[in-house]
PDB file of C-alpha atoms in Angstrom:
ATOM      1  CA  MET F  67      -3.696 -13.068   3.158  1.00  0.00           C
ATOM      2  CA  LYS F  68      -2.183  -9.820   3.268  1.00  0.00           C
ATOM      3  CA  LYS F  69      -3.056  -7.865  -0.136  1.00  0.00           C
ATOM      4  CA  PHE F  70      -0.659  -6.540  -2.401  1.00  0.00           C
ATOM      5  CA  GLU F  71      -0.888  -3.378  -4.158  1.00  0.00           C
ATOM      6  CA  GLU F  72      -0.359  -3.496  -7.974  1.00  0.00           C
ATOM      7  CA  LEU F  73       2.427  -1.219  -9.256  1.00  0.00           C
ATOM      8  CA  THR F  74       2.483  -1.011 -12.625  1.00  0.00           C
ATOM      9  CA  THR F  75       4.862   2.155 -13.367  1.00  0.00           C
ATOM     10  CA  ILE F  76       8.347   2.985 -12.224  1.00  0.00           C
ATOM     11  CA  SER F  77       6.801   6.550 -10.887  1.00  0.00           C
ATOM     12  CA  MET F  78       4.285   4.263  -8.880  1.00  0.00           C
ATOM     13  CA  VAL F  79       7.154   2.261  -7.358  1.00  0.00           C
ATOM     14  CA  ASP F  80       9.167   5.194  -6.255  1.00  0.00           C
ATOM     15  CA  GLN F  81       5.853   6.992  -4.799  1.00  0.00           C
ATOM     16  CA  PHE F  82       5.363   3.788  -2.690  1.00  0.00           C
ATOM     17  CA  ILE F  83       8.878   3.520  -1.330  1.00  0.00           C
ATOM     18  CA  LYS F  84       8.469   7.087  -0.418  1.00  0.00           C
ATOM     19  CA  GLU F  85       5.296   7.247   1.075  1.00  0.00           C
ATOM     20  CA  HIS F  86       5.408   4.099   3.484  1.00  0.00           C
ATOM     21  CA  GLN F  87       7.990   3.820   6.317  1.00  0.00           C
ATOM     22  CA  LEU F  88       8.390   0.203   5.437  1.00  0.00           C
ATOM     23  CA  ALA F  89       7.784  -0.615   2.207  1.00  0.00           C
ATOM     24  CA  PHE F  90       7.829  -4.344   0.846  1.00  0.00           C
ATOM     25  CA  LEU F  91       7.998  -5.105  -2.765  1.00  0.00           C
ATOM     26  CA  TYR F  92       7.355  -8.519  -4.378  1.00  0.00           C
ATOM     27  CA  ILE F  93       9.368  -8.522  -7.590  1.00  0.00           C
ATOM     28  CA  SER F  94       8.040 -11.455 -10.107  1.00  0.00           C
ATOM     29  CA  ARG F  95       7.074 -12.447 -13.919  1.00  0.00           C
ATOM     30  CA  PRO F  96       4.530 -14.810 -15.106  1.00  0.00           C
ATOM     31  CA  ASN F  97       5.471 -18.328 -15.922  1.00  0.00           C
ATOM     32  CA  CYS F  98       7.949 -18.298 -13.127  1.00  0.00           C
ATOM     33  CA  SER F  99       6.936 -21.404 -10.801  1.00  0.00           C
ATOM     34  CA  VAL F 100       9.670 -20.294  -8.215  1.00  0.00           C
ATOM     35  CA  CYS F 101       7.624 -16.787  -7.907  1.00  0.00           C
ATOM     36  CA  HIS F 102       3.927 -18.178  -8.016  1.00  0.00           C
ATOM     37  CA  GLY F 103       5.062 -20.612  -5.231  1.00  0.00           C
ATOM     38  CA  LEU F 104       6.752 -18.223  -2.669  1.00  0.00           C
ATOM     39  CA  LEU F 105       4.132 -15.597  -3.008  1.00  0.00           C
ATOM     40  CA  PRO F 106       1.537 -17.382  -0.708  1.00  0.00           C
ATOM     41  CA  GLN F 107       4.173 -17.971   1.601  1.00  0.00           C
ATOM     42  CA  VAL F 108       5.494 -14.372   1.781  1.00  0.00           C
ATOM     43  CA  ARG F 109       1.774 -13.125   1.959  1.00  0.00           C
ATOM     44  CA  HIS F 110       1.174 -15.510   5.011  1.00  0.00           C
ATOM     45  CA  LEU F 111       4.257 -14.432   6.834  1.00  0.00           C
ATOM     46  CA  LEU F 112       3.779 -10.659   6.256  1.00  0.00           C
ATOM     47  CA  GLU F 113       0.322 -10.586   7.779  1.00  0.00           C
ATOM     48  CA  ASN F 114       2.269 -10.700  11.214  1.00  0.00           C
ATOM     49  CA  TYR F 115       3.615  -7.381  10.365  1.00  0.00           C
ATOM     50  CA  PRO F 116       0.853  -4.908   9.855  1.00  0.00           C
ATOM     51  CA  LYS F 117       2.959  -1.664   9.773  1.00  0.00           C
ATOM     52  CA  ILE F 118       4.677  -3.202   6.562  1.00  0.00           C
ATOM     53  CA  GLN F 119       3.073  -2.145   3.525  1.00  0.00           C
ATOM     54  CA  THR F 120       3.279  -4.250   0.463  1.00  0.00           C
ATOM     55  CA  ALA F 121       3.211  -4.195  -3.313  1.00  0.00           C
ATOM     56  CA  HIS F 122       3.696  -6.631  -6.174  1.00  0.00           C
ATOM     57  CA  ILE F 123       5.461  -5.644  -9.346  1.00  0.00           C
ATOM     58  CA  ASN F 124       5.246  -8.012 -12.521  1.00  0.00           C
ATOM     59  CA  THR F 125       8.425  -7.121 -14.526  1.00  0.00           C
ATOM     60  CA  LYS F 126       6.342  -7.856 -17.745  1.00  0.00           C
ATOM     61  CA  GLN F 127       4.473  -4.888 -17.277  1.00  0.00           C
ATOM     62  CA  ILE F 128       7.485  -2.835 -15.986  1.00  0.00           C
ATOM     63  CA  GLU F 129      10.708  -3.963 -17.809  1.00  0.00           C
ATOM     64  CA  GLN F 130      12.765  -1.373 -16.675  1.00  0.00           C
ATOM     65  CA  ILE F 131      12.626  -2.287 -13.034  1.00  0.00           C
ATOM     66  CA  ALA F 132      15.416  -4.266 -13.571  1.00  0.00           C
ATOM     67  CA  GLY F 133      17.650  -1.449 -14.276  1.00  0.00           C
ATOM     68  CA  HIS F 134      16.142   0.813 -11.755  1.00  0.00           C
ATOM     69  CA  LEU F 135      16.250  -1.732  -8.867  1.00  0.00           C
ATOM     70  CA  SER F 136      19.349  -3.616 -10.333  1.00  0.00           C
ATOM     71  CA  ILE F 137      17.122  -6.945 -10.470  1.00  0.00           C
ATOM     72  CA  PHE F 138      18.865  -9.873 -12.181  1.00  0.00           C
ATOM     73  CA  THR F 139      16.600 -12.624 -11.477  1.00  0.00           C
ATOM     74  CA  VAL F 140      12.871 -13.572  -9.715  1.00  0.00           C
ATOM     75  CA  PRO F 141      11.643 -13.051  -7.692  1.00  0.00           C
ATOM     76  CA  VAL F 142      12.808 -10.803  -5.606  1.00  0.00           C
ATOM     77  CA  LEU F 143      11.810  -9.342  -1.991  1.00  0.00           C
ATOM     78  CA  LEU F 144      12.742  -5.761  -1.111  1.00  0.00           C
ATOM     79  CA  LEU F 145      11.976  -4.359   2.341  1.00  0.00           C
ATOM     80  CA  PHE F 146      12.637  -0.533   2.496  1.00  0.00           C
ATOM     81  CA  VAL F 147      12.781   1.503   5.580  1.00  0.00           C
ATOM     82  CA  ASN F 148      12.177   5.292   5.278  1.00  0.00           C
ATOM     83  CA  GLY F 149      13.236   4.795   1.440  1.00  0.00           C
ATOM     84  CA  LYS F 150      16.413   3.113   2.037  1.00  0.00           C
ATOM     85  CA  GLU F 151      16.735  -0.891   1.023  1.00  0.00           C
ATOM     86  CA  TYR F 152      17.277  -2.999   4.212  1.00  0.00           C
ATOM     87  CA  ILE F 153      16.629  -6.439   2.957  1.00  0.00           C
ATOM     88  CA  ARG F 154      17.155  -8.008  -0.589  1.00  0.00           C
ATOM     89  CA  GLU F 155      16.343 -11.814  -1.143  1.00  0.00           C
ATOM     90  CA  ALA F 156      16.107 -13.322  -4.724  1.00  0.00           C
ATOM     91  CA  ARG F 157      15.571 -16.269  -6.243  1.00  0.00           C
ATOM     92  CA  ILE F 158      15.703 -19.116  -3.768  1.00  0.00           C
ATOM     93  CA  VAL F 159      14.446 -17.641  -0.324  1.00  0.00           C
ATOM     94  CA  HIS F 160      14.910 -19.297   3.049  1.00  0.00           C
ATOM     95  CA  MET F 161      11.317 -18.444   4.609  1.00  0.00           C
ATOM     96  CA  ASP F 162      12.969 -18.948   8.226  1.00  0.00           C
ATOM     97  CA  LEU F 163      15.964 -16.842   7.555  1.00  0.00           C
ATOM     98  CA  PHE F 164      13.813 -14.131   5.980  1.00  0.00           C
ATOM     99  CA  GLU F 165      11.282 -14.091   8.727  1.00  0.00           C
ATOM    100  CA  GLU F 166      14.349 -13.605  11.295  1.00  0.00           C
ATOM    101  CA  LYS F 167      15.678 -10.702   9.145  1.00  0.00           C
ATOM    102  CA  VAL F 168      11.990  -9.076   8.995  1.00  0.00           C
ATOM    103  CA  THR F 169      11.245  -9.523  12.605  1.00  0.00           C
ATOM    104  CA  LYS F 170      14.587  -7.902  13.555  1.00  0.00           C
ATOM    105  CA  LEU F 171      14.280  -4.690  11.567  1.00  0.00           C
ATOM    106  CA  TYR F 172      10.387  -4.664  12.326  1.00  0.00           C
ATOM    107  CA  GLN F 173      11.121  -4.628  16.039  1.00  0.00           C
ATOM    108  CA  ASN F 174      13.938  -2.003  15.824  1.00  0.00           C
ATOM    109  CA  VAL F 175      11.654   0.416  13.503  1.00  0.00           C
ATOM    110  CA  VAL F 176       8.377   0.087  14.975  1.00  0.00           C
ATOM    111  CA  ASP F 177       9.823  -0.264  18.674  1.00  0.00           C
ATOM    112  CA  SER F 178      12.009   3.045  18.226  1.00  0.00           C
TER     113      SER F 178
END
């Protein structure tokens, strides 16, 4: 499964997004059953997209992330292209629809 880098500060989050053309953030919190159930599915899916760099944010470690990225619930899946947010999914994520969005965006970015 794809390894996710652990980000523990706002500056690390901003740097991660800035450094990678395709930057994916998985935002969750402890004791969230939806978060823990969805993460392995997301890791498995993103193995198919080697150019997407992945990171995890625990909202208990970075409480101010909610205001920084306008997060109102967890889990939240964010995909940035060249520093701009292109995909945002929250709470209940339909993996087939999420995969379609990622595939379309990935092909447009990687093939261009």
